[in-house]
Amino acid sequence: IQCEIAAKAGMIIQRVVLNSRPGKNGVPVAENFRLEQSTIADTIQAGQVRVRTLYLSVDPYMRCRMNEDTGSDYLLPWQLSEVADGGGIGVVEESKHHNLAKGDFVTSFNWPWQTLAILDGSLLQKLVPQLVNGRLSYFLGAAGITGLTALLGIKEKGHVTAGANQTMVVSGAAGACGSLAGQIGRLEGCSRVVGIAGTDEKCSLLVQEMGFDAAINYKKGNVAQQLCELCPGGVDVYFDNVGGDISDTVISQMNQNSHIILCGQISQYNKDVPYPPPLPPDIEKIQKERNITRERFLVLNYMDKQEASILQLCQWIQEGKLKVRETVVEGLANIGAAFQSMMNGGNIGKQIVSVSK
């Protein structure tokens, strides 16, 4: 009996598990997740570290992980009653890994949604807070996978050329990736950047704070007419975060030999369709006739360019050339509500959950 009690002993933690699946065509709600108490071992093995979670990232791609089949060959589904995971940042409390010491800040793309965790030290990346002026959460957004997606998407698929008088349109422009993409498009050489968002507040922020030339509230007025007025020379680069009717409208106004950066299709994530979703026949005809590129973009295919790209993003942040917005939710218990809000387009910028407070 004493041995059994010892085996069950450990450190008490809180964690968030997948409570239920919304279904392939269902809309996620906070109740799809469940906060519960659990334990982890009170000792670590060689090569491991014990970390205290500081920040967790909530992202649109996670909607696919709520299904039994993610529809992707690089994303594993979350399992029912098992801890969810994603981008995270924490601080090392104990280390038996040669390259990590107590007090180091570390990150991982597969961080468990729990207050404490024992992780393989070789799978963690050490962070340098000074690169982001001490704003650690930026490593989950502007100086992390989100910023990399925007920068490498534009560089690899946007074919932006300084001095070429190109116009870029960004859908989902007030979101984590879109708000960065518009700014990076300008920094890379686009002469005009127009965003599409869902509220007047978001549109105002894009123009006044993020440096977009103009922004369209797709819930007001005629989007096609506004695009025509704001992009009189047509659209050369389209950073597509949403798909659906908005993207069809943008594509119809794209120029010959223009480019679509296929970043996300959030309007389609609650529908049982392949990725990338097929275009309607009339829009597909336009794409082919005008030789518009629309290739699947996966940032993980460009990890050889990660280090240099992160340093570029950090430099822009330090110089004030890249404005960063975050929506921070306090407490692990609120991560389900944060996920629901994000899927409903309720946040501006990166959605972060602060776990430490």
XYZ file of C-alpha atoms in Angstrom:
357
model
C 0.000 0.000 0.000
C 2.829 2.410 0.809
C 4.422 1.736 -2.567
C 1.115 2.457 -4.333
C 0.728 5.762 -2.489
C 4.285 6.753 -3.405
C 3.667 5.925 -7.054
C 0.657 8.241 -7.110
C 2.485 11.085 -5.398
C 3.524 14.046 -7.500
C 3.165 17.754 -8.091
C -0.407 19.015 -8.443
C -1.116 20.944 -11.644
C -4.028 22.361 -13.569
C -4.506 21.412 -17.196
C -6.991 21.929 -20.020
C -8.224 18.889 -21.944
C -10.446 18.463 -24.976
C -13.867 17.840 -23.452
C -15.850 17.312 -26.659
C -15.585 17.778 -30.406
C -17.729 20.410 -32.143
C -18.073 18.177 -35.198
C -16.583 18.866 -38.605
C -19.206 21.487 -39.421
C -19.829 22.723 -35.876
C -18.870 26.019 -34.281
C -16.442 25.629 -31.341
C -17.575 26.789 -27.909
C -15.747 27.213 -24.625
C -17.384 24.052 -23.289
C -15.431 21.964 -25.789
C -12.572 22.349 -23.292
C -12.394 21.338 -19.637
C -10.135 22.527 -16.820
C -9.087 19.760 -14.470
C -6.575 18.990 -11.759
C -3.858 16.433 -12.351
C -0.317 15.574 -11.222
C 3.133 15.310 -12.724
C 6.148 13.490 -11.343
C 8.113 15.345 -8.691
C 11.419 14.195 -10.210
C 12.840 14.565 -13.712
C 15.057 12.285 -15.784
C 18.284 12.970 -17.660
C 17.670 15.332 -20.579
C 14.405 16.632 -19.139
C 13.399 19.972 -17.674
C 10.505 21.014 -15.472
C 8.968 24.243 -16.682
C 6.350 26.646 -15.373
C 4.025 27.880 -18.095
C 3.872 31.628 -18.648
C 2.038 32.130 -21.953
C 0.009 29.995 -24.347
C -0.918 30.854 -27.910
C -4.454 30.421 -29.254
C -4.559 30.112 -33.053
C -7.107 29.478 -35.829
C -5.315 26.338 -37.100
C -6.232 24.649 -33.812
C -9.816 24.319 -35.065
C -8.602 21.497 -37.318
C -7.108 19.690 -34.314
C -10.544 19.496 -32.696
C -11.642 17.021 -35.370
C -10.824 13.306 -35.318
C -9.210 13.858 -38.725
C -7.371 17.179 -39.033
C -7.335 16.964 -42.827
C -3.608 17.652 -42.695
C -0.568 15.427 -42.790
C 1.389 17.644 -40.379
C -1.213 18.267 -37.652
C -2.235 15.620 -35.151
C -5.752 15.729 -33.680
C -6.285 16.459 -30.020
C -7.634 13.411 -28.191
C -10.712 13.528 -25.972
C -9.911 13.929 -22.261
C -6.243 14.448 -23.125
C -4.342 17.675 -22.588
C -4.384 20.106 -25.526
C -1.179 21.728 -26.753
C 0.186 24.459 -28.992
C 2.689 27.289 -28.959
C 3.842 28.110 -25.450
C 6.474 29.873 -23.369
C 7.697 29.046 -19.896
C 10.548 29.348 -17.449
C 12.788 26.469 -16.412
C 12.417 25.554 -12.721
C 14.658 22.481 -12.773
C 16.943 21.115 -15.468
C 18.807 17.931 -16.271
C 19.565 19.077 -19.804
C 23.091 20.265 -20.566
C 21.996 23.343 -22.516
C 19.286 24.638 -20.198
C 19.495 26.042 -16.661
C 17.062 27.162 -14.010
C 15.657 30.572 -14.924
C 15.996 30.146 -18.704
C 13.003 31.168 -20.792
C 12.042 28.551 -23.371
C 9.417 27.926 -26.029
C 7.930 25.056 -27.987
C 5.334 24.636 -30.742
C 3.861 21.686 -28.782
C 3.541 23.119 -25.290
C 0.896 21.377 -23.139
C -1.948 23.513 -21.828
C -1.054 23.070 -18.166
C 0.528 25.085 -15.377
C 3.633 22.903 -14.958
C 5.165 20.388 -17.347
C 8.110 18.022 -17.695
C 9.499 18.322 -21.219
C 12.356 16.987 -23.299
C 14.966 19.751 -23.201
C 16.172 18.978 -26.723
C 12.762 19.999 -28.110
C 12.831 23.439 -26.497
C 14.210 26.664 -27.908
C 15.925 29.086 -25.547
C 14.688 32.669 -25.772
C 16.544 35.955 -25.475
C 14.076 38.471 -23.953
C 16.213 41.465 -24.956
C 15.431 40.778 -28.630
C 11.814 41.791 -28.013
C 12.428 44.455 -25.384
C 11.459 42.002 -22.667
C 8.000 41.243 -24.105
C 8.258 37.457 -23.954
C 4.785 36.881 -25.389
C 5.974 38.411 -28.677
C 7.838 35.140 -29.300
C 4.414 33.537 -29.777
C 3.330 36.225 -32.217
C 5.275 38.874 -34.070
C 8.660 37.294 -33.300
C 7.414 33.719 -33.499
C 5.575 31.399 -35.857
C 2.965 34.076 -36.643
C 5.547 36.641 -37.718
C 7.461 33.982 -39.621
C 4.296 33.014 -41.493
C 3.676 36.613 -42.538
C 7.291 37.375 -43.503
C 8.119 34.116 -45.265
C 4.721 33.975 -46.932
C 5.322 37.374 -48.493
C 8.917 36.579 -49.433
C 8.301 33.077 -50.793
C 4.848 33.400 -52.370
C 4.129 37.127 -52.704
C 6.907 38.031 -55.152
C 7.003 41.580 -53.835
C 9.494 43.811 -55.650
C 10.500 47.199 -54.265
C 9.722 49.978 -56.724
C 7.259 47.887 -58.740
C 4.236 49.900 -57.533
C 2.424 46.820 -56.257
C -0.852 46.851 -54.340
C -1.404 44.296 -51.581
C -4.757 43.347 -50.061
C -4.922 41.501 -46.739
C -8.049 39.713 -45.512
C -8.464 39.004 -41.814
C -6.231 42.050 -41.585
C -6.786 42.802 -37.897
C -5.851 39.293 -36.820
C -2.494 38.079 -35.590
C -1.031 37.276 -38.981
C -2.895 39.806 -41.096
C -1.917 42.825 -39.006
C 1.731 41.865 -39.414
C 1.443 40.910 -43.086
C 0.225 44.330 -44.156
C 3.083 46.061 -42.369
C 5.661 43.612 -43.712
C 4.273 44.002 -47.226
C 4.981 47.714 -46.934
C 8.462 47.120 -45.487
C 9.247 44.717 -48.323
C 8.262 47.244 -50.984
C 4.503 47.353 -51.657
C 3.392 50.877 -52.500
C -0.200 50.419 -51.347
C -1.695 48.142 -48.671
C -5.426 47.684 -48.098
C -6.888 45.591 -45.285
C -10.251 43.883 -44.889
C -11.678 43.449 -41.382
C -15.014 43.071 -39.613
C -15.501 46.221 -37.515
C -14.946 49.946 -37.806
C -12.665 49.762 -34.761
C -10.414 47.247 -36.479
C -10.345 49.231 -39.707
C -9.422 52.393 -37.833
C -6.603 50.601 -36.006
C -5.190 49.249 -39.277
C -4.955 52.698 -40.821
C -4.031 54.815 -37.799
C -1.697 52.423 -35.974
C -0.531 49.775 -38.442
C 0.117 52.042 -41.416
C -2.358 50.510 -43.890
C -3.422 52.966 -46.611
C -7.064 51.983 -46.229
C -9.312 49.349 -44.698
C -12.689 47.912 -45.625
C -15.331 46.791 -43.139
C -16.738 43.801 -45.036
C -19.911 43.938 -42.936
C -20.743 47.383 -44.318
C -21.330 48.414 -47.899
C -20.284 46.727 -51.120
C -16.843 45.142 -50.752
C -16.284 44.774 -54.502
C -17.081 48.442 -55.108
C -14.862 49.595 -52.231
C -11.993 47.428 -53.481
C -12.348 48.931 -56.940
C -12.199 52.452 -55.502
C -9.292 51.761 -53.127
C -7.252 49.658 -55.571
C -7.748 51.510 -58.879
C -4.772 49.714 -60.432
C -6.035 46.289 -59.397
C -4.543 43.888 -56.858
C -1.046 42.452 -57.308
C -0.621 40.515 -54.048
C -3.384 39.024 -51.910
C -2.565 37.757 -48.405
C -5.500 35.407 -47.863
C -6.440 34.566 -44.278
C -10.146 33.885 -44.699
C -11.185 32.259 -47.988
C -14.849 32.160 -48.964
C -16.827 35.019 -50.493
C -14.353 37.722 -49.477
C -11.496 35.975 -51.217
C -13.607 35.367 -54.308
C -14.298 39.111 -54.442
C -10.601 39.989 -54.137
C -9.491 37.425 -56.717
C -11.957 38.841 -59.235
C -10.029 42.142 -59.086
C -6.517 40.723 -59.248
C -4.161 41.605 -62.072
C -2.504 39.424 -64.670
C 0.412 37.401 -63.203
C -0.516 38.365 -59.645
C -0.061 36.243 -56.530
C -2.191 34.827 -53.716
C -0.433 34.005 -50.451
C -2.580 31.179 -49.142
C -2.083 31.613 -45.418
C -5.405 30.550 -43.900
C -9.079 29.934 -44.655
C -10.760 30.661 -41.349
C -14.203 31.100 -42.930
C -13.986 27.469 -44.052
C -12.617 25.823 -40.902
C -16.073 24.881 -39.605
C -16.949 23.202 -42.914
C -16.063 19.705 -44.079
C -14.046 20.735 -47.138
C -10.507 19.903 -48.294
C -7.638 22.315 -47.731
C -7.134 24.488 -49.607
C -10.836 24.718 -50.418
C -11.597 24.664 -54.155
C -12.588 27.931 -55.770
C -16.017 28.388 -57.390
C -15.829 27.622 -61.146
C -16.117 31.266 -62.232
C -13.360 32.382 -59.828
C -11.154 29.445 -60.785
C -11.557 30.501 -64.411
C -10.354 34.015 -63.551
C -7.396 32.581 -61.669
C -6.309 30.462 -64.628
C -6.935 33.075 -67.304
C -4.946 35.716 -65.420
C -2.188 33.283 -64.390
C -2.712 34.040 -60.692
C -0.590 31.819 -58.463
C -2.411 30.158 -55.550
C -0.069 27.677 -53.951
C -0.373 26.103 -50.528
C 2.026 27.775 -48.103
C 3.377 25.991 -45.043
C 5.878 27.924 -42.956
C 7.322 24.699 -41.525
C 8.804 24.021 -44.976
C 11.096 27.035 -44.579
C 12.635 26.413 -41.163
C 16.127 26.787 -42.653
C 15.290 30.500 -42.898
C 13.854 30.734 -39.385
C 16.816 32.208 -37.513
C 17.536 35.028 -39.960
C 13.833 35.814 -40.292
C 13.292 35.983 -36.526
C 16.225 38.378 -36.196
C 14.729 40.570 -38.946
C 11.355 40.627 -37.181
C 12.995 41.499 -33.853
C 14.976 44.298 -35.478
C 11.790 45.811 -36.938
C 10.113 45.572 -33.520
C 13.046 47.277 -31.780
C 13.105 50.016 -34.413
C 9.366 50.596 -34.063
C 8.746 49.655 -37.705
C 6.545 46.700 -36.780
C 3.619 47.535 -34.522
C 2.386 44.645 -32.388
C -1.079 44.176 -30.934
C -2.031 41.397 -28.537
C -5.266 40.363 -26.880
C -4.187 38.897 -23.536
C -6.555 36.738 -21.498
C -5.604 36.020 -17.903
C -5.847 32.518 -16.486
C -5.733 28.982 -17.837
C -9.413 28.555 -16.945
C -10.321 31.103 -19.636
C -8.529 29.485 -22.565
C -11.712 27.875 -23.906
C -13.499 31.227 -23.936
C -10.447 32.778 -25.628
C -10.588 30.122 -28.329
C -14.290 30.726 -28.916
C -13.747 34.491 -29.118
C -10.919 34.081 -31.618
C -12.992 31.822 -33.889
C -15.752 34.445 -33.813
C -13.319 37.169 -34.854
C -13.619 38.984 -31.563
C -9.958 39.752 -30.930
C -7.483 42.205 -32.399
C -3.961 40.982 -33.005
C -2.473 37.912 -31.402
C -4.563 35.939 -28.899
C -2.465 35.066 -25.830
C -3.406 33.369 -22.573
C -1.301 34.379 -19.579
C -1.043 31.389 -17.275
C 1.233 32.704 -14.553
C -1.255 35.059 -12.928
